[in-house]
PDB file of C-alpha atoms in Angstrom:
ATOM      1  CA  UNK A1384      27.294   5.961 -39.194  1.00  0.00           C
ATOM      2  CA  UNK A1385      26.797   9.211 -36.865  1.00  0.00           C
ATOM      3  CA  UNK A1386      23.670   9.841 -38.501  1.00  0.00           C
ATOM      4  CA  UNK A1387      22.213   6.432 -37.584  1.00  0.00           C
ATOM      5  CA  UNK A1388      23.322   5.891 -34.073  1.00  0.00           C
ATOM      6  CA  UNK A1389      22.079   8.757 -33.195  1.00  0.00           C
ATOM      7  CA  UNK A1390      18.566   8.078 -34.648  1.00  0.00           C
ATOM      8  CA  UNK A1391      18.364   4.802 -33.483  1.00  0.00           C
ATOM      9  CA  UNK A1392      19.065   5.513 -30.028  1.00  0.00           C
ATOM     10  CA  UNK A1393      17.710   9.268 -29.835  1.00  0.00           C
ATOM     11  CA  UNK A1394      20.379  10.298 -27.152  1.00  0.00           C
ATOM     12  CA  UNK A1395      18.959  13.719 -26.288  1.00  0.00           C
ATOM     13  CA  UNK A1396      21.804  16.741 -27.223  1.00  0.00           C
ATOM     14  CA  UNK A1397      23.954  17.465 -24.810  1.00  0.00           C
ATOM     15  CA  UNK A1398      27.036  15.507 -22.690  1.00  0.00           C
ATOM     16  CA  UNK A1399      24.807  14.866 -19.771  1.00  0.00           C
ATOM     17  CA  UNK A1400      22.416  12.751 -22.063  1.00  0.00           C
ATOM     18  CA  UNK A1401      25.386  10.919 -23.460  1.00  0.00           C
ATOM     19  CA  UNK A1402      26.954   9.708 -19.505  1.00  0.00           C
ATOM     20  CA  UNK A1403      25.359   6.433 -19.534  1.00  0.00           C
ATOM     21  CA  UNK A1404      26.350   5.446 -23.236  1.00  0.00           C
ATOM     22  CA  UNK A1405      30.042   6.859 -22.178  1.00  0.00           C
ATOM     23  CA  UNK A1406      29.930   4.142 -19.354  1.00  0.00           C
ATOM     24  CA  UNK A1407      28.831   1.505 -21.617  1.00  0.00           C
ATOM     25  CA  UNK A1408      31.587   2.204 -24.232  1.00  0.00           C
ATOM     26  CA  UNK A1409      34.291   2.210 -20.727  1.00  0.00           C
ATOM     27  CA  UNK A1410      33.516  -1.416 -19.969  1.00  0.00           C
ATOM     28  CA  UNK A1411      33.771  -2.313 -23.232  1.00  0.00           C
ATOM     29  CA  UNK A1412      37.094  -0.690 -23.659  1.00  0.00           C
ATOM     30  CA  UNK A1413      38.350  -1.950 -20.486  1.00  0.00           C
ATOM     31  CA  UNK A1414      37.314  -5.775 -21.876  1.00  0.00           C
ATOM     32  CA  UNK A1415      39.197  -4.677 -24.778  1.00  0.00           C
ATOM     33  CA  UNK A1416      42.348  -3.799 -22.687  1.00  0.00           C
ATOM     34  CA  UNK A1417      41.922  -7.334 -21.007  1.00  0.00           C
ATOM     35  CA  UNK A1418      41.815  -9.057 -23.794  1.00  0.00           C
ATOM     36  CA  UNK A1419      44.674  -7.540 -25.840  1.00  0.00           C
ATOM     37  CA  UNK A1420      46.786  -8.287 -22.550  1.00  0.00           C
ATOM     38  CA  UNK A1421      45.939 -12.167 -22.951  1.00  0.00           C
ATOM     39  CA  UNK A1422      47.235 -11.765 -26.580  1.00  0.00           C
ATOM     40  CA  UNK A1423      50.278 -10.207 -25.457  1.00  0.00           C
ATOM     41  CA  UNK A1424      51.067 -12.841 -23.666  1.00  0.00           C
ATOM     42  CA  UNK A1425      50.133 -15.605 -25.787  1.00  0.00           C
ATOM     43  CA  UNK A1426      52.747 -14.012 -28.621  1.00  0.00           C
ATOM     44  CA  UNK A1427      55.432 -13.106 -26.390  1.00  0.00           C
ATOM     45  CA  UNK A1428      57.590 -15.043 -28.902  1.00  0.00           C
ATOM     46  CA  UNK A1429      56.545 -12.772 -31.787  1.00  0.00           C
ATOM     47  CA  UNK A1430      57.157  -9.294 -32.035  1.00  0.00           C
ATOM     48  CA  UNK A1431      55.455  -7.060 -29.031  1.00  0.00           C
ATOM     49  CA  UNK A1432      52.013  -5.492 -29.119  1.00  0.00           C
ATOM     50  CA  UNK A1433      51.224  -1.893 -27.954  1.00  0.00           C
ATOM     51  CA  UNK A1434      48.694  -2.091 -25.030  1.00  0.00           C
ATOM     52  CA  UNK A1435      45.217  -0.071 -25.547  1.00  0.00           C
ATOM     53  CA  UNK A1436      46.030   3.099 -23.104  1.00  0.00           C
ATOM     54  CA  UNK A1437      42.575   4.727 -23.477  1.00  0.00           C
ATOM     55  CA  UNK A1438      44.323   7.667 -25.261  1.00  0.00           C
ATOM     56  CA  UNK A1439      42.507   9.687 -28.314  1.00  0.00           C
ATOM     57  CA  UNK A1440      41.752  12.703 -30.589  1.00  0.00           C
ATOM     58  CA  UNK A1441      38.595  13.844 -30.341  1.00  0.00           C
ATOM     59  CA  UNK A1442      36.492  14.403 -33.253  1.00  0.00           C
ATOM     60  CA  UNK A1443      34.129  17.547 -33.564  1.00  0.00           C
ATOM     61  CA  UNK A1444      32.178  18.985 -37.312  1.00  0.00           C
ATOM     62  CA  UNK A1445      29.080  21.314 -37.796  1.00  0.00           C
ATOM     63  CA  UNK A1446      26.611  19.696 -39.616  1.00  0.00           C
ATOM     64  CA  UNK A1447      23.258  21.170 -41.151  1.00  0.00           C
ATOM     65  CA  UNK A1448      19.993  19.749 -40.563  1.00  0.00           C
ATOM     66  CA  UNK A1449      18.248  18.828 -43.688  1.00  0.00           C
ATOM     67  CA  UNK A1450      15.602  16.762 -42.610  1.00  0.00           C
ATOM     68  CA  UNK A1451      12.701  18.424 -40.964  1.00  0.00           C
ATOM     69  CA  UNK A1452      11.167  15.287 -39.184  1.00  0.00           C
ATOM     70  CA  UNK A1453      12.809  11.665 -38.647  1.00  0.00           C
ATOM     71  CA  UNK A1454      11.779   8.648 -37.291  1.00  0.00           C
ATOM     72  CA  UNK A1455      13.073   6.531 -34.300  1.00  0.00           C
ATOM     73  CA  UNK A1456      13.545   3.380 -35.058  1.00  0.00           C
ATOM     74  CA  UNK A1457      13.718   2.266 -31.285  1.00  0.00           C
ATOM     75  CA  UNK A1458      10.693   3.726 -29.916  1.00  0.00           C
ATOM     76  CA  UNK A1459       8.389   3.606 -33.523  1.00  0.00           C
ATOM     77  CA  UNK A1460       7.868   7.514 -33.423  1.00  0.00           C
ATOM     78  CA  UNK A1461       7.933  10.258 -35.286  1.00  0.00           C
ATOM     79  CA  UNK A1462       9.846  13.561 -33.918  1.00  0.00           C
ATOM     80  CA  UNK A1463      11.001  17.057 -35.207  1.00  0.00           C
ATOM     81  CA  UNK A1464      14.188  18.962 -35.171  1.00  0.00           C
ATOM     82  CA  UNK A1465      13.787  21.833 -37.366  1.00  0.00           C
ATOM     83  CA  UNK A1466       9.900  22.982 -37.296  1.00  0.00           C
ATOM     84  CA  UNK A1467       7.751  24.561 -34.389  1.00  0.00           C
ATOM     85  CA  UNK A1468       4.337  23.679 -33.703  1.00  0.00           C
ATOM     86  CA  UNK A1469       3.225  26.768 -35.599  1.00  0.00           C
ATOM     87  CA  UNK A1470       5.131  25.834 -38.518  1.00  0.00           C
ATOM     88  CA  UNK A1471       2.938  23.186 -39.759  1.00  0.00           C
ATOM     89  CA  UNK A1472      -0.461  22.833 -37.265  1.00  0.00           C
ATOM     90  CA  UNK A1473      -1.613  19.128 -38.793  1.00  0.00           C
ATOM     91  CA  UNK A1474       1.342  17.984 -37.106  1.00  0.00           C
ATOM     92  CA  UNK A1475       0.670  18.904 -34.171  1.00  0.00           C
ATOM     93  CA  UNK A1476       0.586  15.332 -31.984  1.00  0.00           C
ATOM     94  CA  UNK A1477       4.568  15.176 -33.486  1.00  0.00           C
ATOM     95  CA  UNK A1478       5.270  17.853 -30.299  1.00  0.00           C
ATOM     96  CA  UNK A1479       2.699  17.284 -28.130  1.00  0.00           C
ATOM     97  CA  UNK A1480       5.368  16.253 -25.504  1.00  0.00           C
ATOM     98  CA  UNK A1481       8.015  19.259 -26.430  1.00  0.00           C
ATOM     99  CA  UNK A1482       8.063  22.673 -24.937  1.00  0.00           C
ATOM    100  CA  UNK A1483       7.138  25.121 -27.662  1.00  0.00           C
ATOM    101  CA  UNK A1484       8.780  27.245 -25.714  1.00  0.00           C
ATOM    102  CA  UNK A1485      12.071  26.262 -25.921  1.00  0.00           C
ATOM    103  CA  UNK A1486      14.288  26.989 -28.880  1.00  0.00           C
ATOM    104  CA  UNK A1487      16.818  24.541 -28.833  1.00  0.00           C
ATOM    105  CA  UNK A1488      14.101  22.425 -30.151  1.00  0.00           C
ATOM    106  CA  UNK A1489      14.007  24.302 -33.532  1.00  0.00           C
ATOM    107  CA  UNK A1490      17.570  23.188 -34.475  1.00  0.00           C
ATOM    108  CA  UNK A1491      19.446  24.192 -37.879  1.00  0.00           C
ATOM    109  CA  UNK A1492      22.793  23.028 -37.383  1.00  0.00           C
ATOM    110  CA  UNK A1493      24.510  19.586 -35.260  1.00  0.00           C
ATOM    111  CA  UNK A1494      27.895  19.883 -33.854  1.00  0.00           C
ATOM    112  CA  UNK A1495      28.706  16.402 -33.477  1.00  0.00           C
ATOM    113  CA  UNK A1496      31.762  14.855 -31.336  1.00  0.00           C
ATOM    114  CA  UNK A1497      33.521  11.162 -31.825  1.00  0.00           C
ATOM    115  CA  UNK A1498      36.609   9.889 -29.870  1.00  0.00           C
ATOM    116  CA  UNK A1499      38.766   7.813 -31.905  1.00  0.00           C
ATOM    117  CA  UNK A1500      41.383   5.824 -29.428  1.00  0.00           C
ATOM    118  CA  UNK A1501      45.465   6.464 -30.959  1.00  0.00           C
ATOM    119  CA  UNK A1502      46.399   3.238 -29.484  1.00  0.00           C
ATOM    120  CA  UNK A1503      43.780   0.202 -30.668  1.00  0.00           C
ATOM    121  CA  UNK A1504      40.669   0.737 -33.508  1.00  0.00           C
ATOM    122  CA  UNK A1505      37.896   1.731 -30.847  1.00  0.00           C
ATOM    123  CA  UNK A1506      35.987   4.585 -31.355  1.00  0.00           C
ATOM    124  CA  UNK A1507      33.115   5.881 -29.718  1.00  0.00           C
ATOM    125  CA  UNK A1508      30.516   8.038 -30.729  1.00  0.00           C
ATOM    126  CA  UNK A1509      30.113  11.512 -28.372  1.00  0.00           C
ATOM    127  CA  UNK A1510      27.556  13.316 -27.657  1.00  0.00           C
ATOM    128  CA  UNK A1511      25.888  16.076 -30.204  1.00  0.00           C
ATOM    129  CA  UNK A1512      24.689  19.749 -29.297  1.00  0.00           C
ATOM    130  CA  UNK A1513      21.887  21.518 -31.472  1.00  0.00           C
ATOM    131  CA  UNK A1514      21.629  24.774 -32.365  1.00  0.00           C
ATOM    132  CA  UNK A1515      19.205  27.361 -34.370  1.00  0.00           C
ATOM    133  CA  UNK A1516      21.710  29.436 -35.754  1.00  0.00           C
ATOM    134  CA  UNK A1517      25.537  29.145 -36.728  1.00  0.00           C
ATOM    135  CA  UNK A1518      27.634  28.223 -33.872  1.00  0.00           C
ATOM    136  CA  UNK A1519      30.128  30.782 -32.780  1.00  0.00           C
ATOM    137  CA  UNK A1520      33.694  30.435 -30.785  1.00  0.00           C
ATOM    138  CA  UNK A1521      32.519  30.589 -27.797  1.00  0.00           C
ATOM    139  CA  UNK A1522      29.292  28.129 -28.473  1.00  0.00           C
ATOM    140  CA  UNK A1523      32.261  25.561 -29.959  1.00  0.00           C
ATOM    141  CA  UNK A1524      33.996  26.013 -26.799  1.00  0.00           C
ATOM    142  CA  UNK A1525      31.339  25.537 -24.483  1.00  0.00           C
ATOM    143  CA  UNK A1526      30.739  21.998 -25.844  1.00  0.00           C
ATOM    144  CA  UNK A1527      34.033  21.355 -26.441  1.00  0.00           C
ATOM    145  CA  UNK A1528      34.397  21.830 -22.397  1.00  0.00           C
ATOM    146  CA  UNK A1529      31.720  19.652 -21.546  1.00  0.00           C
ATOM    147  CA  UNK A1530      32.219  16.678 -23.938  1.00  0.00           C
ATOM    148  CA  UNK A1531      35.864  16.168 -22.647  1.00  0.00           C
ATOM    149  CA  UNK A1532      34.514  16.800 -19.027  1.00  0.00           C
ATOM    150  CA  UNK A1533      32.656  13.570 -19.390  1.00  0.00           C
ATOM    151  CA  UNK A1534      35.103  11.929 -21.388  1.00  0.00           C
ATOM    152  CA  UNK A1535      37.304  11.942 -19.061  1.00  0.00           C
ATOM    153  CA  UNK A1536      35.145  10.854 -16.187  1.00  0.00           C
ATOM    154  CA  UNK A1537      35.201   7.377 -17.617  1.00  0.00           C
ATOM    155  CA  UNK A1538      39.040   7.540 -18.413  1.00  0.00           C
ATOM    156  CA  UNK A1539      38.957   8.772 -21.897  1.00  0.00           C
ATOM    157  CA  UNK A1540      41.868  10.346 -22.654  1.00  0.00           C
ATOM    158  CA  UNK A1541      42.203  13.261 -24.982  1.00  0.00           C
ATOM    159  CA  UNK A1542      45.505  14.662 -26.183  1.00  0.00           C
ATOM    160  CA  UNK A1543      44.540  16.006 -29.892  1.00  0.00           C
ATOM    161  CA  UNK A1544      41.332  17.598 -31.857  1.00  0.00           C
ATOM    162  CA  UNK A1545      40.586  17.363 -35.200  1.00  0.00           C
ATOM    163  CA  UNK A1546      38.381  19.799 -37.105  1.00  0.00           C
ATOM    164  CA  UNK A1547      37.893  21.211 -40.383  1.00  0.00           C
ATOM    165  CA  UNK A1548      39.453  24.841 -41.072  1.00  0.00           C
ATOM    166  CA  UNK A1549      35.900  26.784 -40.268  1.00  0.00           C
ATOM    167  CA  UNK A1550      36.517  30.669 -39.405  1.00  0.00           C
ATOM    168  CA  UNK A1551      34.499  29.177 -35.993  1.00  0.00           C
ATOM    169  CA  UNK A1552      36.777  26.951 -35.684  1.00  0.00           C
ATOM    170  CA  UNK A1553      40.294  29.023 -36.450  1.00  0.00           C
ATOM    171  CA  UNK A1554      38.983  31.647 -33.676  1.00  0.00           C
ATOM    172  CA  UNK A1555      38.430  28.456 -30.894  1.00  0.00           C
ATOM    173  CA  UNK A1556      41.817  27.668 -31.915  1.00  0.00           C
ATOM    174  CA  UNK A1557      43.194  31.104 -31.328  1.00  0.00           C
ATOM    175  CA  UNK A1558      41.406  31.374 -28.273  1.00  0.00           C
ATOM    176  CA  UNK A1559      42.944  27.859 -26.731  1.00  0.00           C
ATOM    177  CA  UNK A1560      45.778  28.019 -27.784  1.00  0.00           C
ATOM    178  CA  UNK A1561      46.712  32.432 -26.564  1.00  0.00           C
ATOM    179  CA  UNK A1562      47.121  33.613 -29.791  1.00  0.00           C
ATOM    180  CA  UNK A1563      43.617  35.358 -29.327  1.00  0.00           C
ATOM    181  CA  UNK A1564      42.301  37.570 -32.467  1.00  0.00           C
ATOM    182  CA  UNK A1565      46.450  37.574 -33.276  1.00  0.00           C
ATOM    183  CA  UNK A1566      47.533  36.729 -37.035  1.00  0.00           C
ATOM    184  CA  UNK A1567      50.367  34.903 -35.449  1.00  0.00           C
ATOM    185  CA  UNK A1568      51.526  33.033 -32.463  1.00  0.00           C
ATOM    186  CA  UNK A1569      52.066  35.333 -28.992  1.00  0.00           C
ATOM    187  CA  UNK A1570      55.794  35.786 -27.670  1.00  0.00           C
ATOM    188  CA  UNK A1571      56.088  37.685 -24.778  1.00  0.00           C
ATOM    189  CA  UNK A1572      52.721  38.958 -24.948  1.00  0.00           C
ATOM    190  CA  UNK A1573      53.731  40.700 -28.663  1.00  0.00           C
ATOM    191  CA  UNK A1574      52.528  39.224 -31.849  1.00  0.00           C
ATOM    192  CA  UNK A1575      55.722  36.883 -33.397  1.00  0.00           C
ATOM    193  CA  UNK A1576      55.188  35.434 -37.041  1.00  0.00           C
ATOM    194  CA  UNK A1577      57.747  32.893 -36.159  1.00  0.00           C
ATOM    195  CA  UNK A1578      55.568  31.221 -32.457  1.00  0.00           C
ATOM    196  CA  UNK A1579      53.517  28.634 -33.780  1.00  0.00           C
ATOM    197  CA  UNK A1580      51.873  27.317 -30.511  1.00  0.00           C
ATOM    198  CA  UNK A1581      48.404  24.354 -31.824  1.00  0.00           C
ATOM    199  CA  UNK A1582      48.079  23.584 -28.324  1.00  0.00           C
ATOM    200  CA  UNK A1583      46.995  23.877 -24.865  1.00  0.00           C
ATOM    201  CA  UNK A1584      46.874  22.080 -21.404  1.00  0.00           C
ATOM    202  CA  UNK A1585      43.751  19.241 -20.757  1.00  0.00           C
ATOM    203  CA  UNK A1586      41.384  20.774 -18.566  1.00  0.00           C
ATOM    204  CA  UNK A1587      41.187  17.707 -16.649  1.00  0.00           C
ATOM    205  CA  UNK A1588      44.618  16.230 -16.950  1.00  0.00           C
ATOM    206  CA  UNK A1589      46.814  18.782 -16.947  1.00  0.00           C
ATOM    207  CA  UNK A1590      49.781  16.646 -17.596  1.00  0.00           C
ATOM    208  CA  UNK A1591      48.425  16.224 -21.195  1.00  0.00           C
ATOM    209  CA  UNK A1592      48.692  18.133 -23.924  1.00  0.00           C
ATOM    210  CA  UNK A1593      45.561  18.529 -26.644  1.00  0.00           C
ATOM    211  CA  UNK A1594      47.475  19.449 -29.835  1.00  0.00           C
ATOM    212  CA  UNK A1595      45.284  21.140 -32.412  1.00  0.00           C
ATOM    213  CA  UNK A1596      44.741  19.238 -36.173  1.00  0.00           C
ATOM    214  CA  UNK A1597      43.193  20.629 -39.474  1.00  0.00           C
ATOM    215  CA  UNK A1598      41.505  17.962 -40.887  1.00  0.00           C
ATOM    216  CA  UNK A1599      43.559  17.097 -44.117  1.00  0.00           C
ATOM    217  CA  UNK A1600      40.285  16.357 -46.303  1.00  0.00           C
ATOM    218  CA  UNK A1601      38.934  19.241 -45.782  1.00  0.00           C
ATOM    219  CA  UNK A1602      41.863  21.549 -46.459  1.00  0.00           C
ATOM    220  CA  UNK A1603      42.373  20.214 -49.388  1.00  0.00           C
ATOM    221  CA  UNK A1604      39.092  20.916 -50.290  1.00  0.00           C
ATOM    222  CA  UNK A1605      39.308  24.490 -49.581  1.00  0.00           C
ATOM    223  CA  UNK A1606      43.043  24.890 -50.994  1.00  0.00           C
ATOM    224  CA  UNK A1607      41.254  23.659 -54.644  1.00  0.00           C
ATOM    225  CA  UNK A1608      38.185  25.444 -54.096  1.00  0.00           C
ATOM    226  CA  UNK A1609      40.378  29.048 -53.813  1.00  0.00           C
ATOM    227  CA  UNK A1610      42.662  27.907 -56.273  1.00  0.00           C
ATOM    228  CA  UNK A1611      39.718  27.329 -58.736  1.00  0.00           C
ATOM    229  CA  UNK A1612      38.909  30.491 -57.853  1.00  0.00           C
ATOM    230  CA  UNK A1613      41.811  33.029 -58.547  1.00  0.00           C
ATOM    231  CA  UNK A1614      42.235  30.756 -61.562  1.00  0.00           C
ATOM    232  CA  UNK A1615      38.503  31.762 -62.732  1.00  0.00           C
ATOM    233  CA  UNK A1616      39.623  35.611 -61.719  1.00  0.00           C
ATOM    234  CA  UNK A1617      43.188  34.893 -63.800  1.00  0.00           C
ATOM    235  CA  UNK A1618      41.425  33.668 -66.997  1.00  0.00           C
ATOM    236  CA  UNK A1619      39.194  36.761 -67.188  1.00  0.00           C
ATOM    237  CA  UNK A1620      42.072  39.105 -66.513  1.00  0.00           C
ATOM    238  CA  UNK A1621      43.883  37.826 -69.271  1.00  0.00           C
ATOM    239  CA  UNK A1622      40.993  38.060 -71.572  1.00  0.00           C
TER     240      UNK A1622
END
């Protein structure tokens, strides 16, 4: 679904790109809110409804980029993420209107953002950053800052994050939450194996917590993928 919004539309990367969509997806919610009030009181015999309160976990993964050149289905052209005008010169009219210069435009990896609302079945897509090479803690940060910045501008409330268990993404934790390069949670300023702390004040409404989530698929997968492992390790010990 991710894949073909974004292709369809061709939202350039980046939150600022993404501010008009944002505003778009605002009305809508707030037509959503209206309605679901008119149910509420149309059932006020039955048993009560919670009311949307524009409240949700945002959404982030690292994706690879696999395909070189896509199409847009909107404007009936062709354009690149992953080559250079160098890297293949009978394509050359593809990035005609792109700036050789600038990297960005050679992009390996997507980290890609979605805010899913706690409180009703809305979710809406968020903007998407590209990068060249693997995206570090402080890259993950940096767009984690700026896609809640304009989340919240149109009232969209974020109080968790889900992401997969990513070394990237264990050292953004760390670094959000104080527990900093520490094994363990901080207490006191001294390492304490028994502080668990998964979250940290909203940048923008500090009265909210943003509590931290693994993603549950995906440690799964990696709990059977090192159990596999040690069990492949085991069986040729024992031999």
């Amino acid at each position: 679904m991710l894949k073909e919004f974004t292709c369809a539309r061709l939202y350039a990367p980046g939150a600022a790109a993404w501010d008009s969509h944002i505003m778009e997806q605002a009305k809508e919610y707030m037509h959503l809110q209206q309605g679901n009030a008119q149910v509420i009181e149309s059932e006020a015999t039955t048993a009560p409804r919670p009311a949307p309160k524009q409240e949700g976990c945002l959404i982030f993964d690292e994706v690879r980029v696999i395909g070189k050149i896509m199409w847009n289905s909107k404007s009936q052209q062709m354009f690149g993420l992953a080559m250079s005008p160098a890297d293949l010169g009978k394509l050359q009219d593809i990035f005609m209107s792109m700036d050789p210069v600038n990297k960005n435009q050679k992009a390996s990896y997507v980290l890609q953002f979605l805010w899913r609302d706690l409180t009703s079945a809305k979710d809406v897509i968020g903007p998407y950053y590209t990068f060249e090479g693997t995206l570090g803690y402080k890259n993950i940060i940096t767009c984690l800052y700026d896609t809640m910045r304009v989340f919240h501008k149109h009232h969209f409330i974020v109080n968790s994050i889900v992401c997969d268990g990513a070394s990237s993404n264990l050292a953004v934790i760390k670094q959000l939450t104080g527990s900093r390069r520490s094994s363990f949670g901080v207490l006191h300023g001294e390492p304490d194996r028994h502080k668990i702390c998964a979250h940290f004040r909203n940048w923008f409404c500090p009265d909210v917590d943003v509590f931290f989530i693994i993603c549950p698929s995906h440690q799964v997968y990696i709990v059977c993928t090192t159990l596999s492992y040690y069990l492949k390790i085991w069986k040729i010990i024992l031999l």
